[in-house]
Short mmCIF file of C-alpha atoms in Angstrom, two decimals:
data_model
loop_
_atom_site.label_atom_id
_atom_site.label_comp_id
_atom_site.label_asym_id
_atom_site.label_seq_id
_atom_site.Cartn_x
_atom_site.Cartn_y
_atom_site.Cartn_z
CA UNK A 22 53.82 70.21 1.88
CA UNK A 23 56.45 68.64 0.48
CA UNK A 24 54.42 67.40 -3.05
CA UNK A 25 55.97 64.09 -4.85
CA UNK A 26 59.27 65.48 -6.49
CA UNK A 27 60.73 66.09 -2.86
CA UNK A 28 62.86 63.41 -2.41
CA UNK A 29 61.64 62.07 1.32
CA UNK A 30 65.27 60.35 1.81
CA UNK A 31 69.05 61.27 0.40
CA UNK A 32 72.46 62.44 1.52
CA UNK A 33 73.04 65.88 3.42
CA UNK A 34 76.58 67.36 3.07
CA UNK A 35 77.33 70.25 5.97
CA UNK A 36 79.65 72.78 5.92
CA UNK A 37 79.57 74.47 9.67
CA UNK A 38 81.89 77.46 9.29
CA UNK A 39 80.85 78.63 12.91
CA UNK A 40 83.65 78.80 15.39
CA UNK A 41 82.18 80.01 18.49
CA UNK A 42 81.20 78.16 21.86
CA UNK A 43 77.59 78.18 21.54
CA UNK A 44 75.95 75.62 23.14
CA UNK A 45 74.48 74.54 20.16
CA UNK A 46 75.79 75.05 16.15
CA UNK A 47 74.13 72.48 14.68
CA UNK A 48 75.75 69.31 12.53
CA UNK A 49 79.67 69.15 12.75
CA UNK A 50 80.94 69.65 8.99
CA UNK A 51 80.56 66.24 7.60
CA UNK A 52 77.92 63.92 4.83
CA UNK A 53 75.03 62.32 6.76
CA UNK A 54 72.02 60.22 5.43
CA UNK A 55 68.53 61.82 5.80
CA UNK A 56 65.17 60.74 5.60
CA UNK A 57 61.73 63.04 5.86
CA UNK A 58 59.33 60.73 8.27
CA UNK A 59 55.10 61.67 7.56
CA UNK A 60 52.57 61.02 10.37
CA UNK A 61 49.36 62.35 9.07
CA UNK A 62 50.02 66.08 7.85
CA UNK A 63 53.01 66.59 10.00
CA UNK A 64 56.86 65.70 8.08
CA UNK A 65 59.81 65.30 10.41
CA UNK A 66 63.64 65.10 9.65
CA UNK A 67 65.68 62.06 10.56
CA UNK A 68 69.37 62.41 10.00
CA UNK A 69 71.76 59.39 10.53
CA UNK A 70 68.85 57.08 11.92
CA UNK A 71 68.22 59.71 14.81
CA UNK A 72 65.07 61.51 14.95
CA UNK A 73 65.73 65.85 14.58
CA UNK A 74 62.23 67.20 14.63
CA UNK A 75 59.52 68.22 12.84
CA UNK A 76 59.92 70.44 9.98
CA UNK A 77 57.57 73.75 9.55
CA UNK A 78 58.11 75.20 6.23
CA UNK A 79 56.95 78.42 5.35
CA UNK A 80 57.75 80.75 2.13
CA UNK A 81 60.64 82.70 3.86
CA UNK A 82 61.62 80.14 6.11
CA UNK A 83 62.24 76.85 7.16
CA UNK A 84 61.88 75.49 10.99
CA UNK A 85 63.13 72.33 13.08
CA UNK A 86 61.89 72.16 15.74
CA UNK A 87 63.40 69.56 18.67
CA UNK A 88 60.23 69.85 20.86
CA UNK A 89 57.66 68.05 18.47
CA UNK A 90 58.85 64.12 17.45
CA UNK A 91 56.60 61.70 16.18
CA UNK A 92 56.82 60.30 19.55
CA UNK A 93 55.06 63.50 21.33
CA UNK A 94 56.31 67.28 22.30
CA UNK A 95 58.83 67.97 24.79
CA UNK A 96 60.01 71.28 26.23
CA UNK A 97 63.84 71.52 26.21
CA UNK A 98 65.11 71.08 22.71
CA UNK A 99 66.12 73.64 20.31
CA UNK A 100 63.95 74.95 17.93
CA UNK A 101 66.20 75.98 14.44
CA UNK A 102 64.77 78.53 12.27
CA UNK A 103 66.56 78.87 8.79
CA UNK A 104 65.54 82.25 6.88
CA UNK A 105 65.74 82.29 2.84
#
């Protein structure tokens, strides 16, 4: 999925521009450390040393999804779809 010139670790800068209540609006504007974690053919993103999710990516679209972590599936975490 991700091939070898993917980097699998590096620095993610945010810019969240959304003011409303939601319950959830992702990262607070700010630079955070990543890292891309493989178990067999599944890849899931760790930011800041905490575990997000896997990561489902797809030609128009890229998913994180809260319910699958290398350490099983859960049912009430958000599921993130970014569209290109």
């Amino acid at each position: 999925m991700f091939g070898n010139s993917t980097p699998k670790d590096g620095t993610l800068i945010v810019a969240n521009n959304d003011g409303s209540n939601a319950i959830h609006n992702g990262l607070p504007t700010g630079t955070y450390t990543y890292s891309v974690l493989q178990e067999k053919d599944q890849f899931y993103l760790e930011v800041n040393d905490k575990e997000i999710g896997e990561i489902v990516i797809d030609k128009s679209q890229l998913v994180l999804d809260q319910n699958s972590t290398t350490m099983g599936n859960g049912a009430d975490g958000f599921v993130m779809v970014l569209v290109r």
